[in-house]
Amino acid sequence: MLPGGRSYPVLVGRGAAGELAVHLSETALQPRRAAVITQEGIPISVDPGFEHRVFTIPDGEAAKTLSTIESLCRSFAEWGLTRGDVVVGVGGGVVTDVAGFAAASFHRGVPVVHVATTLLAQVDAAIGGKTGVNLPEGKNLVGAFWQPTLVLCDTAALETLPERELRCGLGEMAKYHFLGGRDLDGRPLEERVARCVEIKAEVVSADEREAGRRAILNYGHTLGHAIETSGRYDLRHGEAVAIGLVYAAELSWTLGRIDEARVAEHRRIVEGYDLPTHLPDGADAEELLAVMRRDKKALDGLTFVLDGGSGPGADGCSIEVVSGVDLETARSVLERIR
Ligand code: GLY
């Protein structure tokens, strides 16, 4: 449920994409046409059950540009898509970001449905309405909050997902263990995906536009983003976030916010997903610190999302945003996770 009482269904399961026509007909939408946006190699195709055209965008992160949005919107205009129709994004996070932003922009807003086919999209990108593209100056610098009307997470697509793509999502999944997801342990993958969606939906519903609480979804991401931004290490997003989770735990312990058992719990969870717990060989601490300072525009020390807040609340989550962490502490903890 979002502010203003809006809410949307998220369906998780094997073959969920095949239910698109049924679930679309159950929404309040009565579209005449669907613009289906996807990429080559996405293992799922959809049939909305009415007139549709498929628009294939380029592969990879390189597709997340304003020129892709322009090209899609021009195709929509030429075809005569209207606000009464629907955009359907079928793919991973790149597709849901691009499809969502094209939908948010065209005619000042066309409904969008996401059919998420990667673990990262299912537990993160497709949920919560963040859409956007990159600029040469940085990632996700242009975008909009545009909530989907319906999300289908087809777990059959995960069976053929390349190992490295799976690892992208596993880091996010590990993160949810500390955001109220202690019950994730030991569940089958499908149930884990559903539980992660539930946790993210709860956080987003409390703070759709990231005025406060939604920032906890960035747990593990301050160092994770710095590792990715530096571009020197051959690590997937989930691997960088995994190292960031262990770093955040060690930092919380150093600041006296959590005990050793809780740090060990972070390591156990991250290792349980077979993800790294140490900085990559040769990591340059000064470079990582410089990126982390820029990342959070820190005026006075660095800002992190850390464990050991006044909680745990009813949901077992004691993660919060903490500013003013001094550089020397941040540096010494980096050395500890080498
Ligand atoms: N991926 C973080 C968020 O959706 O807020």
CSV table of C-alpha atoms and ligand atoms in Angstrom, one decimal:
chain,number,residue,atom,x,y,z
A,1,MET,CA,0.0,0.0,0.0
A,2,LEU,CA,1.3,3.4,-1.0
A,3,PRO,CA,0.4,6.9,0.3
A,4,GLY,CA,-3.0,7.8,-1.0
A,5,GLY,CA,-4.2,4.3,-0.6
A,6,ARG,CA,-2.7,3.0,-3.9
A,7,SER,CA,-1.5,-0.5,-4.0
A,8,TYR,CA,-0.6,-3.1,-6.6
A,9,PRO,CA,-0.4,-6.9,-6.8
A,10,VAL,CA,3.0,-8.6,-7.0
A,11,LEU,CA,2.8,-12.3,-8.0
A,12,VAL,CA,5.8,-14.6,-7.5
A,13,GLY,CA,6.0,-18.1,-8.9
A,14,ARG,CA,6.9,-20.4,-11.6
A,15,GLY,CA,5.1,-19.5,-14.8
A,16,ALA,CA,3.8,-16.2,-13.4
A,17,ALA,CA,4.5,-14.5,-16.8
A,18,GLY,CA,2.0,-16.7,-18.4
A,19,GLU,CA,-0.7,-15.2,-16.2
A,20,LEU,CA,-0.2,-11.7,-17.6
A,21,ALA,CA,-3.4,-11.6,-19.6
A,22,VAL,CA,-5.5,-12.9,-16.7
A,23,HIS,CA,-4.1,-10.5,-14.1
A,24,LEU,CA,-4.2,-7.5,-16.5
A,25,SER,CA,-7.9,-8.1,-17.0
A,26,GLU,CA,-8.3,-8.1,-13.2
A,27,THR,CA,-6.8,-4.6,-12.8
A,28,ALA,CA,-8.8,-1.4,-13.3
A,29,LEU,CA,-7.0,-0.9,-16.6
A,30,GLN,CA,-8.8,-1.5,-19.8
A,31,PRO,CA,-6.0,-1.0,-22.3
A,32,ARG,CA,-6.4,-1.4,-26.0
A,33,ARG,CA,-2.7,-1.8,-26.7
A,34,ALA,CA,0.4,-2.9,-24.9
A,35,ALA,CA,4.0,-1.8,-25.7
A,36,VAL,CA,6.1,-4.7,-24.6
A,37,ILE,CA,9.7,-3.7,-23.9
A,38,THR,CA,12.4,-6.4,-23.7
A,39,GLN,CA,16.0,-7.3,-24.6
A,40,GLU,CA,17.4,-10.1,-26.8
A,41,GLY,CA,18.0,-13.2,-24.9
A,42,ILE,CA,15.3,-12.7,-22.2
A,43,PRO,CA,14.0,-16.3,-21.7
A,44,ILE,CA,10.4,-15.2,-21.2
A,45,SER,CA,7.9,-13.8,-23.8
A,46,VAL,CA,4.5,-12.6,-22.9
A,47,ASP,CA,1.0,-12.3,-24.4
A,48,PRO,CA,-1.1,-9.6,-22.9
A,49,GLY,CA,-4.2,-11.0,-24.6
A,50,PHE,CA,-4.8,-8.0,-26.8
A,51,GLU,CA,-3.0,-5.9,-29.5
A,52,HIS,CA,0.6,-5.5,-28.7
A,53,ARG,CA,4.0,-4.7,-30.2
A,54,VAL,CA,7.4,-5.8,-29.0
A,55,PHE,CA,10.2,-3.2,-28.7
A,56,THR,CA,13.7,-4.6,-28.2
A,57,ILE,CA,16.2,-2.4,-26.5
A,58,PRO,CA,20.0,-2.9,-26.7
A,59,ASP,CA,21.7,-5.4,-24.3
A,60,GLY,CA,23.1,-4.5,-20.9
A,61,GLU,CA,23.5,-1.4,-18.9
A,62,ALA,CA,24.4,0.5,-22.2
A,63,ALA,CA,20.7,0.5,-22.9
A,64,LYS,CA,20.0,2.8,-20.0
A,65,THR,CA,20.3,6.1,-21.9
A,66,LEU,CA,18.1,9.0,-22.8
A,67,SER,CA,18.4,8.1,-26.5
A,68,THR,CA,16.8,4.7,-25.7
A,69,ILE,CA,13.9,6.6,-24.1
A,70,GLU,CA,13.6,9.0,-27.0
A,71,SER,CA,13.6,6.1,-29.5
A,72,LEU,CA,10.9,4.2,-27.5
A,73,CYS,CA,8.7,7.3,-27.1
A,74,ARG,CA,9.0,8.1,-30.8
A,75,SER,CA,7.9,4.6,-31.6
A,76,PHE,CA,5.0,4.9,-29.1
A,77,ALA,CA,3.9,8.2,-30.7
A,78,GLU,CA,4.1,6.8,-34.2
A,79,TRP,CA,2.0,3.8,-33.2
A,80,GLY,CA,-0.5,6.0,-31.3
A,81,LEU,CA,-0.1,4.6,-27.8
A,82,THR,CA,-2.2,6.6,-25.3
A,83,ARG,CA,-2.4,7.0,-21.6
A,84,GLY,CA,-5.2,4.5,-21.7
A,85,ASP,CA,-2.8,1.8,-22.9
A,86,VAL,CA,0.0,0.0,-21.0
A,87,VAL,CA,3.7,-0.5,-21.2
A,88,VAL,CA,5.0,-3.9,-20.2
A,89,GLY,CA,8.6,-4.4,-19.3
A,90,VAL,CA,9.9,-7.9,-19.6
A,91,GLY,CA,13.4,-8.5,-18.3
A,92,GLY,CA,15.9,-7.6,-15.6
A,93,GLY,CA,16.6,-4.3,-13.9
A,94,VAL,CA,17.8,-2.5,-17.0
A,95,VAL,CA,14.5,-3.3,-18.7
A,96,THR,CA,12.3,-2.4,-15.7
A,97,ASP,CA,14.2,0.9,-15.2
A,98,VAL,CA,13.9,1.9,-18.9
A,99,ALA,CA,10.3,0.7,-19.4
A,100,GLY,CA,9.3,2.4,-16.2
A,101,PHE,CA,10.9,5.7,-17.2
A,102,ALA,CA,9.5,5.6,-20.8
A,103,ALA,CA,6.1,4.9,-19.3
A,104,ALA,CA,6.5,7.7,-16.7
A,105,SER,CA,7.5,10.2,-19.4
A,106,PHE,CA,5.3,9.4,-22.4
A,107,HIS,CA,2.1,11.5,-22.4
A,108,ARG,CA,3.2,12.4,-18.8
A,109,GLY,CA,2.4,8.9,-17.6
A,110,VAL,CA,1.2,5.6,-19.1
A,111,PRO,CA,0.6,2.6,-16.7
A,112,VAL,CA,3.4,0.2,-16.5
A,113,VAL,CA,3.5,-3.5,-15.7
A,114,HIS,CA,6.8,-5.3,-14.9
A,115,VAL,CA,7.5,-9.0,-15.7
A,116,ALA,CA,10.8,-9.5,-13.8
A,117,THR,CA,13.0,-12.3,-15.1
A,118,THR,CA,16.2,-11.9,-13.0
A,119,LEU,CA,16.7,-12.3,-9.2
A,120,LEU,CA,17.9,-8.7,-8.9
A,121,ALA,CA,14.7,-7.3,-10.7
A,122,GLN,CA,12.4,-9.6,-8.7
A,123,VAL,CA,13.7,-8.7,-5.2
A,124,ASP,CA,14.6,-5.1,-6.0
A,125,ALA,CA,14.4,-3.2,-9.3
A,126,ALA,CA,10.8,-4.1,-10.2
A,127,ILE,CA,9.4,-3.2,-6.8
A,128,GLY,CA,9.0,0.3,-5.5
A,129,GLY,CA,8.7,2.5,-8.6
A,130,LYS,CA,12.3,3.7,-9.1
A,131,THR,CA,12.8,4.2,-12.8
A,132,GLY,CA,15.5,6.0,-14.8
A,133,VAL,CA,18.6,6.1,-17.0
A,134,ASN,CA,22.3,6.9,-16.8
A,135,LEU,CA,24.2,10.0,-18.0
A,136,PRO,CA,27.9,10.0,-18.9
A,137,GLU,CA,28.3,11.8,-15.5
A,138,GLY,CA,26.8,9.0,-13.5
A,139,LYS,CA,24.3,6.2,-13.0
A,140,ASN,CA,20.6,6.7,-12.6
A,141,LEU,CA,20.9,10.5,-12.7
A,142,VAL,CA,17.7,11.0,-14.6
A,143,GLY,CA,14.5,9.3,-13.6
A,144,ALA,CA,11.1,9.3,-12.0
A,145,PHE,CA,9.2,7.6,-9.3
A,146,TRP,CA,6.5,5.7,-11.3
A,147,GLN,CA,4.8,2.8,-9.5
A,148,PRO,CA,3.8,-0.2,-11.6
A,149,THR,CA,0.2,-1.4,-11.8
A,150,LEU,CA,1.2,-5.0,-11.5
A,151,VAL,CA,4.4,-7.0,-11.1
A,152,LEU,CA,5.0,-10.6,-12.1
A,153,CYS,CA,8.1,-12.4,-10.8
A,154,ASP,CA,8.5,-15.5,-12.9
A,155,THR,CA,10.8,-17.8,-10.9
A,156,ALA,CA,11.1,-20.2,-13.9
A,157,ALA,CA,13.4,-17.6,-15.5
A,158,LEU,CA,15.8,-18.0,-12.6
A,159,GLU,CA,16.5,-21.6,-13.6
A,160,THR,CA,18.3,-20.5,-16.7
A,161,LEU,CA,19.8,-17.3,-15.2
A,162,PRO,CA,23.6,-17.3,-15.6
A,163,GLU,CA,25.4,-17.9,-12.3
A,164,ARG,CA,26.9,-14.3,-12.4
A,165,GLU,CA,23.4,-12.8,-12.9
A,166,LEU,CA,22.1,-14.8,-10.0
A,167,ARG,CA,24.9,-13.5,-7.8
A,168,CYS,CA,23.8,-9.9,-8.6
A,169,GLY,CA,20.5,-10.7,-6.8
A,170,LEU,CA,21.9,-12.8,-4.0
A,171,GLY,CA,23.7,-9.8,-2.4
A,172,GLU,CA,20.3,-8.0,-2.3
A,173,MET,CA,18.7,-11.1,-0.8
A,174,ALA,CA,21.4,-11.3,1.9
A,175,LYS,CA,20.6,-7.7,2.7
A,176,TYR,CA,17.0,-8.5,3.5
A,177,HIS,CA,18.0,-10.9,6.3
A,178,PHE,CA,18.9,-7.7,8.3
A,179,LEU,CA,15.9,-5.7,7.2
A,180,GLY,CA,13.4,-7.8,9.1
A,181,GLY,CA,14.0,-11.0,7.1
A,182,ARG,CA,15.5,-13.3,9.8
A,183,ASP,CA,12.8,-15.8,8.7
A,184,LEU,CA,14.4,-16.0,5.2
A,185,ASP,CA,16.8,-18.7,6.4
A,186,GLY,CA,16.1,-22.1,5.1
A,187,ARG,CA,13.2,-21.2,2.9
A,188,PRO,CA,13.0,-22.4,-0.8
A,189,LEU,CA,14.1,-19.7,-3.3
A,190,GLU,CA,10.6,-18.9,-4.4
A,191,GLU,CA,9.4,-18.2,-0.9
A,192,ARG,CA,12.6,-16.1,-0.3
A,193,VAL,CA,11.8,-14.0,-3.3
A,194,ALA,CA,8.2,-13.5,-2.1
A,195,ARG,CA,9.4,-12.6,1.4
A,196,CYS,CA,12.0,-10.1,0.0
A,197,VAL,CA,9.2,-8.5,-2.0
A,198,GLU,CA,7.1,-8.2,1.1
A,199,ILE,CA,9.9,-6.5,3.0
A,200,LYS,CA,10.7,-4.1,0.3
A,201,ALA,CA,7.0,-3.3,-0.2
A,202,GLU,CA,6.7,-2.5,3.5
A,203,VAL,CA,9.6,-0.2,3.5
A,204,VAL,CA,8.5,1.6,0.3
A,205,SER,CA,5.0,2.0,1.5
A,206,ALA,CA,6.3,3.9,4.5
A,207,ASP,CA,8.5,6.2,2.4
A,208,GLU,CA,7.8,6.1,-1.4
A,209,ARG,CA,10.1,9.0,-2.3
A,210,GLU,CA,13.0,8.2,0.0
A,211,ALA,CA,12.5,11.0,2.4
A,212,GLY,CA,13.8,8.8,5.2
A,213,ARG,CA,13.2,5.1,5.9
A,214,ARG,CA,13.6,3.9,2.3
A,215,ALA,CA,17.3,4.7,2.6
A,216,ILE,CA,17.7,1.5,4.7
A,217,LEU,CA,17.3,-0.4,1.4
A,218,ASN,CA,20.8,0.9,0.7
A,219,TYR,CA,22.2,-1.3,3.5
A,220,GLY,CA,25.6,-2.6,2.3
A,221,HIS,CA,25.5,-0.2,-0.7
A,222,THR,CA,27.8,2.6,0.4
A,223,LEU,CA,31.0,0.5,0.2
A,224,GLY,CA,29.3,-1.7,-2.4
A,225,HIS,CA,28.7,1.3,-4.8
A,226,ALA,CA,32.2,2.5,-4.2
A,227,ILE,CA,33.7,-0.9,-5.2
A,228,GLU,CA,31.5,-0.9,-8.3
A,229,THR,CA,32.2,2.8,-9.1
A,230,SER,CA,35.9,2.4,-9.0
A,231,GLY,CA,35.4,-0.1,-11.8
A,232,ARG,CA,38.7,-1.9,-11.1
A,233,TYR,CA,37.4,-5.1,-9.6
A,234,ASP,CA,35.6,-7.8,-11.5
A,235,LEU,CA,32.7,-8.1,-9.1
A,236,ARG,CA,29.0,-8.3,-9.7
A,237,HIS,CA,26.6,-5.9,-7.9
A,238,GLY,CA,25.6,-8.6,-5.4
A,239,GLU,CA,29.2,-9.4,-4.6
A,240,ALA,CA,30.0,-5.8,-4.0
A,241,VAL,CA,27.0,-5.4,-1.7
A,242,ALA,CA,27.9,-8.5,0.2
A,243,ILE,CA,31.3,-7.1,1.0
A,244,GLY,CA,29.5,-3.9,1.9
A,245,LEU,CA,27.2,-5.7,4.4
A,246,VAL,CA,30.2,-7.2,6.2
A,247,TYR,CA,31.9,-3.8,6.2
A,248,ALA,CA,28.8,-2.2,7.6
A,249,ALA,CA,28.6,-4.8,10.4
A,250,GLU,CA,32.3,-4.4,11.3
A,251,LEU,CA,31.8,-0.6,11.3
A,252,SER,CA,28.8,-0.9,13.6
A,253,TRP,CA,30.7,-3.1,15.9
A,254,THR,CA,33.7,-0.6,16.0
A,255,LEU,CA,31.2,2.1,16.8
A,256,GLY,CA,29.9,0.0,19.7
A,257,ARG,CA,26.4,-0.3,18.1
A,258,ILE,CA,26.3,-4.1,17.8
A,259,ASP,CA,28.0,-7.1,19.4
A,260,GLU,CA,30.4,-9.7,17.9
A,261,ALA,CA,27.6,-12.3,17.6
A,262,ARG,CA,25.7,-9.9,15.2
A,263,VAL,CA,28.9,-9.4,13.1
A,264,ALA,CA,29.3,-13.1,12.9
A,265,GLU,CA,25.6,-13.4,11.8
A,266,HIS,CA,26.4,-11.0,8.9
A,267,ARG,CA,29.4,-13.2,7.9
A,268,ARG,CA,27.3,-16.4,8.2
A,269,ILE,CA,24.5,-15.1,6.0
A,270,VAL,CA,26.8,-13.7,3.3
A,271,GLU,CA,28.9,-16.8,3.3
A,272,GLY,CA,25.7,-18.9,3.1
A,273,TYR,CA,25.1,-17.3,-0.3
A,274,ASP,CA,28.6,-18.1,-1.3
A,275,LEU,CA,29.4,-14.4,-1.6
A,276,PRO,CA,32.7,-12.6,-0.7
A,277,THR,CA,33.3,-11.2,2.8
A,278,HIS,CA,36.7,-9.5,2.1
A,279,LEU,CA,37.9,-6.6,-0.1
A,280,PRO,CA,39.2,-7.7,-3.5
A,281,ASP,CA,43.0,-8.2,-3.7
A,282,GLY,CA,44.8,-4.9,-4.0
A,283,ALA,CA,41.8,-2.7,-3.2
A,284,ASP,CA,42.8,0.9,-2.8
A,285,ALA,CA,41.3,2.1,0.5
A,286,GLU,CA,41.9,5.8,-0.2
A,287,GLU,CA,40.1,5.6,-3.5
A,288,LEU,CA,37.2,3.8,-1.9
A,289,LEU,CA,37.0,6.4,0.9
A,290,ALA,CA,37.1,9.2,-1.7
A,291,VAL,CA,34.2,7.6,-3.6
A,292,MET,CA,32.2,7.0,-0.4
A,293,ARG,CA,32.6,10.7,0.6
A,294,ARG,CA,31.4,11.8,-2.8
A,295,ASP,CA,28.6,9.3,-2.8
A,296,LYS,CA,26.9,10.7,0.3
A,297,LYS,CA,28.1,14.3,-0.2
A,298,ALA,CA,29.4,14.2,3.3
A,299,LEU,CA,30.2,17.5,4.8
A,300,ASP,CA,31.1,16.2,8.2
A,301,GLY,CA,32.5,12.7,8.1
A,302,LEU,CA,30.8,9.9,6.1
A,303,THR,CA,27.3,8.7,6.1
A,304,PHE,CA,26.4,5.0,6.3
A,305,VAL,CA,23.4,2.8,6.7
A,306,LEU,CA,24.2,0.8,9.9
A,307,ASP,CA,22.9,-1.8,12.2
A,308,GLY,CA,22.3,-1.2,15.9
A,309,GLY,CA,19.6,1.5,15.8
A,310,SER,CA,17.1,2.0,18.5
A,311,GLY,CA,15.2,-1.0,17.2
A,312,PRO,CA,14.7,-3.8,16.6
A,313,GLY,CA,11.2,-2.7,15.8
A,314,ALA,CA,8.3,-5.1,15.5
A,315,ASP,CA,9.8,-6.2,12.2
A,316,GLY,CA,13.2,-7.1,13.8
A,317,CYS,CA,14.9,-4.3,11.8
A,318,SER,CA,17.4,-2.1,13.6
A,319,ILE,CA,19.0,-0.6,10.5
A,320,GLU,CA,19.3,3.2,10.3
A,321,VAL,CA,21.1,6.0,8.5
A,322,VAL,CA,24.1,7.3,10.5
A,323,SER,CA,26.1,10.4,9.6
A,324,GLY,CA,29.3,11.8,10.9
A,325,VAL,CA,31.4,8.6,10.9
A,326,ASP,CA,35.0,9.9,10.9
A,327,LEU,CA,37.3,9.1,8.1
A,328,GLU,CA,39.9,7.4,10.3
A,329,THR,CA,37.4,4.9,11.7
A,330,ALA,CA,36.1,4.1,8.2
A,331,ARG,CA,39.7,3.6,7.0
A,332,SER,CA,40.7,1.3,9.8
A,333,VAL,CA,37.6,-0.9,9.3
A,334,LEU,CA,38.4,-1.2,5.6
A,335,GLU,CA,41.8,-2.5,6.6
A,336,ARG,CA,40.1,-5.1,8.8
A,337,ILE,CA,38.1,-6.6,6.0
A,338,ARG,CA,41.1,-7.2,3.7
B,1,GLY,N1,17.1,-0.1,-4.7
B,1,GLY,C1,16.7,0.8,-3.6
B,1,GLY,C2,15.4,1.3,-3.6
B,1,GLY,O1,14.5,0.9,-4.4
B,1,GLY,O2,15.1,2.2,-2.9
